[in-house]
């Protein structure tokens, strides 16, 4: 199969009408991205400027508080901050100084805007410029918004990366820039594969250290590892980079097509690609095959969460024989899922959410497996439905050949589980 | 603006959610942006609730600001009413909505719904979760009872007295099990439970609260405002003792006896807790004077201190709370132990205080559990905020006789483990140990002794000689840090520059254990 064009399903989803809904959403806001971004960039600190709610949200999403001092915190606004903007700015500067003197190991500080900071029009961009002068040469200070009135869940990463784009150094060299947070172990696998293809000038964005920013320029080719980087892509394009349109590296097909897109762009011979991926692709097929009996023919319903829904539904449909009933996504950007829509077998698509109505549709469809957030999972289980909680799909390594089996297993496990339980 | 790493309490509207989620036939429309829906999972995951919290979020976005947000409230209220048909509706703002001032409560009141609408004004920039729960409960009860004085039906001769249990909530520490336990206690003295609220109550049941003879305020954080109001306006007295621990359970029954006019002496004689005997059993002698640091919500902190000192023979070396509303009570309690209470919601301050006190056991919330883990000190969780593992499947109350049993096990067990680990450490050098292992299967990885956080490394601080250091290692790890600190303090005070074996033992003699 490698080396040949992917079979496009004639009834793909390119022109399926998308049901656009407005109403109550059960989706996190963009602040949540801090949970994985702070782990990726170990020298960066994220300071949310917001309310107790924001602090509580990140704490609840992060779940594990194993660190005494995590690399994120909230500057919680109090009554007095709301009274006068001048004082509010002064207070923010004070908190930043307090924080940075406590944490000399921090090289990059993100001031992260929230709903409250936006509503009171606290200008964090200005604040970061003001503070940048004070910390010049010591700490880079950037800002972005993760507010729930502007961003859903994974859009927080988009906003964060976009904020870093102006800081990226300029290059004229040809390089490949892989965008979107992926686990370090997966990054290393990809680096090895690219090296075998002879593509050695590869960088990742975000980088592992916020001080080691990848260079960018007119000869940079962008390959997206995550489907939610709309604004970042546009900012990188504005700096001259070219976007390579590809499916996402999920499953054998997706990973193969993703690598092939890079190979083609760098003039790698098809045979070289074929031989480089032969072994890992075969491993992945073997790993996936183990879960096919459990998943084949199963009917699946997707609640919106991370924007990974479309690529994941494509993987499950094409490699595991799943039948998707409805694929919901918080935000559907055709630019980013163009290649995916052609591959996704026909299914209903929805964007945004009105959770009550969607629950009605879901229950009426009686799927074998529902992919949803943790707020919905247990209540649906209690009604006798099987669920896969979606946030795990963002927090676990799922990309690339050697994770394809694990990814399939995540969906097979709830079904396996119900088969085992006799009480 | 306050720099916050971890918070003990959520915002006040999460407190309101706890009330709504505790009850039946109530719905809460919360004017809030999408991210605030994270709060649902506190209930569905930590407490493993099988239903979504009865909350509708208006989910306003930036593009709605200055335009449609008020209409969103109205349509969300209408839809929620139509869909859920609650007996009462709570309507209020999250922190962001408070800023845009849509007056969501007033808007909803103006819709003339056929059920009571209770507007909630919970200032999110000055108040917190427990306060929000307390206010919500109070306003809901007020709305259902009305402030006009109601006549309580005359109790006919032979009819058993009736009490309401006020305060158990969703996400309340062991509320589920405490309710069952307190019911049993009341049963044992012939008092009936009329309504339990908010736990599992309906608004209609709240309406009938005044049919009971008196109230029992189980968790002052949540129910003191309501109980006091019912006393003021409806003349309902209430029981103030929280029955956590053997002594407090006795006091509780006595107070119930007075209010209900029943004789509780049989129940007191039949007290079924094993704690007093277990504490007297010789294997418990090693508990004597164990240094314990307590930091929790007000109710559980105060109760824990009494149990620790009077029922287990510990020494309380720290007592504090994150509940500002309970600060006065905790301060008063602390005085009885010769301590100054730590009132703080700054996690780092709490950590520093615990490190400085060098306790042998920490009793706290899951926050303190993490602090204790880092410091290598055993810990038991006694209060919220808690995690999924603190909601056990088995009946595991804190209140009443059985609660005291549970507490004995839960607090003593981590200490046993500490002792066992010490024994394992002692035998590690024995060759059989390596060969066969213990019943633990594998010798635990050598425990990292955490660096004391607060020991000031002043210039000219005394140094340990190799011998002194070696001798120190022979001291059980869970008191080693304390020994180190005491010895260094002793040395500094006497200008000793080198700490050898003698200094170690001189310090030991000076400080006692
Ligand atoms: S380790 Fe346990 S207590 Fe700590 S955050 Fe995780 S689940 Fe909660
Ligand atoms: S939705 Fe807004 S107010 Fe709520 S946690 Fe997210 S940023 Fe904070």
Coordinates of C-alpha atoms in Angstrom, one line a residue, chain A:
Chain A
X1 CA 0.0 0.0 0.0
X2 CA 2.9 2.4 0.7
X3 CA 4.0 4.4 -2.1
X4 CA 0.7 4.5 -3.9
X5 CA -2.0 7.2 -3.5
X6 CA -4.5 6.6 -0.8
X7 CA -7.8 5.3 -1.9
X8 CA -10.2 8.2 -1.6
X9 CA -13.7 7.0 -0.6
X10 CA -16.0 8.2 -3.2
X11 CA -18.5 9.2 -0.6
X12 CA -16.1 11.1 1.6
X13 CA -17.1 13.9 3.8
X14 CA -15.9 16.9 1.7
X15 CA -19.4 18.1 0.9
X16 CA -21.4 16.6 3.8
X17 CA -23.4 19.5 5.2
X18 CA -22.2 20.4 8.7
X19 CA -24.7 20.8 11.4
X20 CA -23.7 24.0 13.2
X21 CA -25.0 24.3 16.7
X22 CA -25.1 26.9 19.4
X23 CA -26.0 26.3 22.9
X24 CA -24.5 24.9 26.1
X25 CA -21.1 23.4 25.5
X26 CA -19.4 20.8 27.5
X27 CA -16.0 21.7 26.3
X28 CA -13.1 23.1 28.3
X29 CA -11.7 26.5 27.5
X30 CA -8.2 27.2 26.1
X31 CA -6.6 27.5 29.5
X32 CA -6.6 23.8 29.6
X33 CA -3.7 23.6 27.1
X34 CA -1.4 24.8 29.8
X35 CA -1.7 21.3 31.3
X36 CA 0.4 19.8 28.4
X37 CA 2.2 22.9 27.2
X38 CA 4.0 23.4 30.5
X39 CA 5.2 19.8 30.5
X40 CA 6.4 20.1 26.9
X41 CA 8.4 23.3 27.5
X42 CA 10.1 22.6 30.8
X43 CA 11.6 26.1 31.2
X44 CA 8.4 28.0 30.6
X45 CA 5.9 29.2 33.1
X46 CA 2.3 30.0 32.5
X47 CA 0.7 32.7 34.6
X48 CA -3.1 32.9 34.1
X49 CA -4.5 36.2 34.9
X50 CA -8.0 35.4 35.9
X51 CA -10.5 34.3 38.6
X52 CA -10.7 31.6 41.1
X53 CA -12.7 29.7 38.5
X54 CA -9.7 29.7 36.2
X55 CA -7.4 28.4 38.9
X56 CA -9.8 25.7 39.8
X57 CA -10.3 24.7 36.2
X58 CA -6.6 24.1 35.5
X59 CA -6.1 22.4 38.8
X60 CA -9.0 20.1 38.1
X61 CA -7.9 19.4 34.6
X62 CA -4.3 18.8 35.6
X63 CA -5.6 16.4 38.2
X64 CA -2.3 15.3 39.7
X65 CA -0.7 17.9 41.8
X66 CA 2.6 16.1 42.4
X67 CA 4.6 19.3 42.2
X68 CA 4.8 21.6 45.1
X69 CA 5.3 24.4 42.7
X70 CA 4.0 23.6 39.3
X71 CA 5.1 25.7 36.3
X72 CA 1.7 27.3 36.1
X73 CA -0.2 29.5 38.5
X74 CA -3.1 32.0 38.5
X75 CA -3.0 35.6 39.5
X76 CA -6.4 35.7 41.0
X77 CA -8.2 39.0 40.5
X78 CA -9.8 40.4 43.6
X79 CA -12.4 43.1 44.2
X80 CA -9.7 45.8 44.4
X81 CA -8.3 44.9 41.0
X82 CA -11.6 45.4 39.4
X83 CA -11.9 48.9 40.9
X84 CA -9.1 50.6 39.0
X85 CA -7.1 49.6 36.0
X86 CA -3.9 51.4 37.0
X87 CA -3.7 49.5 40.2
X88 CA -4.5 46.3 38.4
X89 CA -1.5 46.7 36.1
X90 CA 0.7 47.5 39.1
X91 CA -0.6 44.5 40.9
X92 CA 0.2 42.3 37.9
X93 CA 3.7 43.6 37.7
X94 CA 4.1 42.9 41.4
X95 CA 2.9 39.3 41.0
X96 CA 5.2 38.7 38.1
X97 CA 8.1 40.0 40.0
X98 CA 7.2 37.9 43.0
X99 CA 6.9 34.9 40.7
X100 CA 10.1 35.4 38.8
X101 CA 12.2 36.1 41.8
X102 CA 10.9 32.8 43.2
X103 CA 11.6 30.9 40.0
X104 CA 15.0 31.9 38.5
X105 CA 14.9 28.8 36.4
X106 CA 12.2 30.2 34.2
X107 CA 13.3 31.5 30.8
X108 CA 9.9 32.2 29.3
X109 CA 6.8 33.5 31.0
X110 CA 3.4 33.4 29.3
X111 CA 0.8 35.8 30.6
X112 CA -2.4 34.0 29.8
X113 CA -5.6 35.9 29.4
X114 CA -8.9 34.6 30.7
X115 CA -12.6 35.6 30.4
X116 CA -12.4 38.0 33.3
X117 CA -9.2 39.7 32.2
X118 CA -10.7 40.2 28.7
X119 CA -13.9 41.5 30.0
X120 CA -12.2 44.1 32.1
X121 CA -9.9 44.8 29.2
X122 CA -6.7 44.2 31.0
X123 CA -4.2 44.5 28.2
X124 CA -1.8 41.6 28.7
X125 CA 0.0 42.3 25.4
X126 CA 0.9 45.7 26.8
X127 CA 1.8 44.2 30.2
X128 CA 4.1 41.7 28.6
X129 CA 5.9 44.5 26.6
X130 CA 6.2 46.6 29.7
X131 CA 7.6 43.7 31.7
X132 CA 9.8 42.5 28.8
X133 CA 11.8 45.7 29.1
X134 CA 12.4 45.1 32.8
X135 CA 13.5 41.5 32.2
X136 CA 15.3 41.9 28.9
X137 CA 18.0 39.4 28.4
X138 CA 16.7 37.3 31.3
X139 CA 13.1 36.2 30.7
X140 CA 11.1 36.4 27.6
X141 CA 7.6 37.5 28.4
X142 CA 4.8 36.7 26.0
X143 CA 1.0 36.8 26.2
X144 CA -2.0 35.0 24.8
X145 CA -5.6 34.4 25.6
X146 CA -6.9 31.0 26.7
X147 CA -10.3 32.5 27.6
X148 CA -13.5 30.5 27.3
X149 CA -15.2 33.4 25.5
X150 CA -12.6 33.2 22.7
X151 CA -11.2 29.7 22.7
X152 CA -12.2 26.1 23.2
X153 CA -9.9 23.5 24.7
X154 CA -7.1 22.9 22.2
X155 CA -7.4 26.4 20.7
X156 CA -5.4 27.5 23.7
X157 CA -2.3 25.8 22.3
X158 CA -3.0 27.5 19.0
X159 CA -3.0 30.9 20.7
X160 CA 0.1 30.1 22.7
X161 CA 2.1 29.0 19.7
X162 CA 0.9 31.9 17.7
X163 CA 2.3 34.2 20.4
X164 CA 5.7 32.6 20.0
X165 CA 5.8 33.0 16.2
X166 CA 7.2 36.6 16.2
X167 CA 10.1 35.4 18.4
X168 CA 11.2 32.6 16.1
X169 CA 14.6 33.3 14.5
X170 CA 14.7 33.9 10.7
X171 CA 16.4 31.3 8.4
X172 CA 16.9 31.0 4.7
X173 CA 17.6 27.4 4.9
X174 CA 15.3 24.7 3.9
X175 CA 13.8 23.0 6.9
X176 CA 10.8 21.0 8.0
X177 CA 8.8 22.3 10.9
X178 CA 6.5 19.9 12.7
X179 CA 3.8 21.9 14.5
X180 CA 1.7 20.8 17.5
X181 CA 2.6 19.3 20.8
X182 CA 3.4 15.6 20.6
X183 CA 5.0 13.4 23.2
X184 CA 8.8 13.5 23.3
X185 CA 9.0 9.8 22.6
X186 CA 6.9 10.2 19.4
X187 CA 9.0 13.2 18.4
X188 CA 12.1 11.0 18.6
X189 CA 10.5 8.3 16.5
X190 CA 9.6 10.8 13.8
X191 CA 13.1 12.3 13.9
X192 CA 14.5 8.9 13.2
X193 CA 12.2 8.3 10.3
X194 CA 12.9 11.6 8.8
X195 CA 16.6 10.9 9.1
X196 CA 16.1 7.7 7.2
X197 CA 14.4 9.7 4.5
X198 CA 17.4 12.0 4.4
X199 CA 15.4 14.9 5.9
X200 CA 17.7 16.1 8.7
X201 CA 16.8 19.7 9.2
X202 CA 13.7 19.0 11.2
X203 CA 12.4 21.1 14.1
X204 CA 9.4 20.8 16.4
X205 CA 7.1 23.6 17.5
X206 CA 6.6 23.9 20.4
X207 CA 10.2 23.0 21.3
X208 CA 11.2 21.2 24.4
X209 CA 12.9 24.2 25.7
X210 CA 11.3 27.6 25.2
X211 CA 14.7 29.1 24.6
X212 CA 15.4 26.8 21.7
X213 CA 13.0 28.3 19.3
X214 CA 12.9 26.7 15.8
X215 CA 14.0 28.9 12.9
X216 CA 11.6 29.9 10.2
X217 CA 11.7 31.4 6.7
X218 CA 10.7 31.2 3.1
X219 CA 12.1 27.7 2.7
X220 CA 10.3 26.3 5.7
X221 CA 7.8 23.6 5.1
X222 CA 5.1 23.1 7.8
X223 CA 3.7 19.8 8.6
X224 CA 1.0 19.7 11.2
X225 CA 0.9 17.0 13.9
X226 CA -2.3 18.4 15.5
X227 CA -5.4 19.6 13.7
X228 CA -6.1 22.7 15.8
X229 CA -3.4 25.2 14.8
X230 CA -5.4 27.4 12.6
X231 CA -4.0 30.8 13.7
X232 CA -0.5 29.5 14.2
X233 CA -0.4 28.3 10.7
X234 CA -1.5 31.6 9.3
X235 CA 1.1 33.4 11.3
X236 CA 3.8 31.0 10.1
X237 CA 2.6 31.4 6.6
X238 CA 2.9 35.1 7.0
X239 CA 6.5 34.6 7.8
X240 CA 7.0 32.8 4.6
X241 CA 6.5 29.2 5.5
X242 CA 4.6 26.8 3.2
X243 CA 1.9 24.5 4.6
X244 CA 2.0 20.9 3.5
X245 CA -1.5 19.7 3.5
X246 CA -1.7 16.1 4.8
X247 CA -3.8 13.8 6.9
X248 CA -2.7 13.6 10.5
X249 CA -0.2 11.0 11.6
X250 CA -2.8 8.8 13.4
X251 CA -2.9 5.2 12.4
X252 CA -1.0 3.5 9.6
X253 CA -2.7 5.3 6.8
X254 CA -2.5 8.7 8.4
X255 CA 1.1 8.3 9.4
X256 CA 2.1 7.0 6.0
X257 CA 0.4 9.8 4.2
X258 CA 1.8 12.4 6.5
X259 CA 5.4 11.1 6.0
X260 CA 4.8 10.8 2.3
X261 CA 3.7 14.4 2.1
X262 CA 7.0 15.4 3.7
X263 CA 9.0 13.0 1.5
X264 CA 7.4 14.4 -1.6
X265 CA 8.1 18.0 -0.6
X266 CA 11.7 17.2 0.0
X267 CA 12.1 15.2 -3.2
X268 CA 12.6 11.8 -1.5
X269 CA 12.3 8.9 -3.8
X270 CA 9.1 6.7 -3.2
X271 CA 11.3 3.6 -2.8
X272 CA 13.3 5.2 0.0
X273 CA 10.1 6.1 1.8
X274 CA 8.7 2.6 1.3
X275 CA 11.7 0.9 2.7
X276 CA 12.0 3.4 5.6
X277 CA 8.5 2.8 6.8
X278 CA 8.1 -0.9 5.9
X279 CA 9.0 -2.3 9.3
X280 CA 7.2 0.2 11.6
X281 CA 4.1 0.2 9.4
X282 CA 4.0 -3.6 9.5
X283 CA 4.4 -3.5 13.3
X284 CA 1.5 -1.0 13.5
X285 CA -0.7 -3.2 11.3
X286 CA -0.1 -6.1 13.5
X287 CA -0.8 -4.1 16.6
X288 CA -4.0 -2.7 15.2
X289 CA -5.2 -6.0 14.0
X290 CA -5.4 -7.3 17.5
X291 CA -8.3 -4.8 18.3
X292 CA -10.1 -5.1 15.0
X293 CA -12.4 -7.9 16.2
X294 CA -13.5 -5.8 19.1
X295 CA -14.2 -2.7 17.1
X296 CA -15.3 -3.8 13.6
X297 CA -18.9 -2.8 12.8
X298 CA -19.3 -0.9 16.1
X299 CA -21.3 2.3 15.9
X300 CA -19.6 5.3 17.3
X301 CA -20.8 8.8 18.3
X302 CA -18.4 11.7 18.9
X303 CA -19.0 14.6 21.2
X304 CA -16.9 17.7 20.5
X305 CA -13.7 18.0 22.5
X306 CA -10.3 18.5 21.0
X307 CA -10.7 19.0 17.2
X308 CA -9.0 15.6 16.9
X309 CA -12.4 14.0 16.3
X310 CA -12.3 14.0 12.5
X311 CA -8.8 12.4 12.1
X312 CA -9.6 9.9 14.8
X313 CA -13.0 9.0 13.3
X314 CA -11.2 8.5 10.0
X315 CA -8.6 6.2 11.6
X316 CA -11.3 4.1 13.3
X317 CA -13.5 3.9 10.2
X318 CA -10.8 3.0 7.8
X319 CA -8.5 0.9 9.8
X320 CA -10.8 -0.7 12.3
X321 CA -14.1 -0.9 10.5
X322 CA -16.0 1.4 12.8
X323 CA -19.2 3.0 11.7
X324 CA -19.4 6.6 12.7
X325 CA -22.9 8.0 13.4
X326 CA -22.1 11.6 14.2
X327 CA -18.7 13.2 14.5
X328 CA -18.9 16.4 16.5
X329 CA -16.1 18.8 16.7
X330 CA -15.9 22.2 18.5
X331 CA -14.6 24.0 15.5
X332 CA -14.2 22.8 12.0
X333 CA -11.5 24.5 9.9
X334 CA -11.5 23.2 6.3
X335 CA -8.0 24.4 5.8
X336 CA -6.8 22.1 8.5
X337 CA -8.9 19.0 7.8
X338 CA -9.1 19.3 4.1
X339 CA -7.2 16.1 3.5
X340 CA -9.0 14.3 6.2
X341 CA -12.5 15.1 5.0
X342 CA -11.8 13.2 1.7
X343 CA -10.8 10.1 3.6
X344 CA -13.5 10.1 6.2
X345 CA -16.3 7.8 5.1
X346 CA -19.7 9.5 5.0
X347 CA -21.1 10.4 8.4
X348 CA -23.0 13.2 10.0
X349 CA -20.7 16.1 11.0
X350 CA -21.5 18.7 13.6
X351 CA -19.7 21.8 14.8
X352 CA -20.1 23.7 18.0
X353 CA -22.6 22.2 20.4
X354 CA -26.0 22.3 22.1
X355 CA -25.3 19.6 24.6
X356 CA -28.9 18.7 25.4
X357 CA -29.9 18.3 21.8
X358 CA -26.8 16.3 21.1
X359 CA -27.5 14.0 24.0
X360 CA -30.9 13.5 22.6
X361 CA -29.5 12.5 19.2
X362 CA -26.9 10.3 20.8
X363 CA -29.4 8.4 22.9
X364 CA -31.7 8.0 20.0
X365 CA -28.9 6.6 17.9
X366 CA -27.9 4.1 20.7
X367 CA -24.3 3.8 19.7
X368 CA -22.0 1.0 20.8
X369 CA -19.4 3.6 22.0
X370 CA -19.7 7.3 22.7
X371 CA -16.6 9.4 22.8
X372 CA -17.2 12.3 25.2
X373 CA -15.8 14.4 28.1
X374 CA -15.6 13.4 31.7
X375 CA -18.6 15.5 32.6
X376 CA -20.8 13.2 30.5
X377 CA -19.1 9.9 30.6
X378 CA -20.3 8.5 33.9
X379 CA -23.9 9.7 33.5
X380 CA -24.0 8.0 30.2
X381 CA -22.4 4.8 31.5
X382 CA -25.0 4.8 34.3
X383 CA -27.7 4.8 31.5
X384 CA -26.1 1.7 30.1
X385 CA -24.0 3.3 27.4
X386 CA -20.4 2.6 26.8
X387 CA -18.1 5.6 26.7
X388 CA -14.5 6.5 25.9
X389 CA -13.4 9.7 27.7
X390 CA -11.9 12.0 25.2
X391 CA -9.4 13.9 27.3
X392 CA -7.2 10.8 27.4
X393 CA -6.8 11.2 23.6
X394 CA -5.1 14.5 24.2
X395 CA -2.9 13.5 27.1
X396 CA -1.6 10.1 25.8
X397 CA 0.9 9.5 23.0
X398 CA -1.2 8.5 20.1
X399 CA 0.6 9.7 17.0
X400 CA 2.8 7.7 14.7
X401 CA 3.2 4.0 13.8
X402 CA 4.3 2.7 17.1
X403 CA 1.4 4.3 19.0
X404 CA -1.3 3.2 16.5
X405 CA -2.0 0.0 18.4
X406 CA -2.3 1.9 21.7
X407 CA -4.7 4.3 20.1
X408 CA -6.9 1.5 18.9
X409 CA -6.7 -0.1 22.3
X410 CA -8.0 3.1 24.0
X411 CA -11.3 2.6 22.1
X412 CA -11.4 -1.2 22.4
X413 CA -10.9 -1.1 26.2
X414 CA -14.4 0.1 27.3
X415 CA -15.9 -2.6 25.1
X416 CA -13.5 -5.2 26.4
X417 CA -14.3 -4.2 29.9
X418 CA -18.0 -4.5 29.6
X419 CA -17.5 -8.0 28.1
X420 CA -15.6 -9.0 31.2
X421 CA -17.9 -7.7 33.9
X422 CA -20.5 -10.2 35.1
X423 CA -22.1 -8.1 37.8

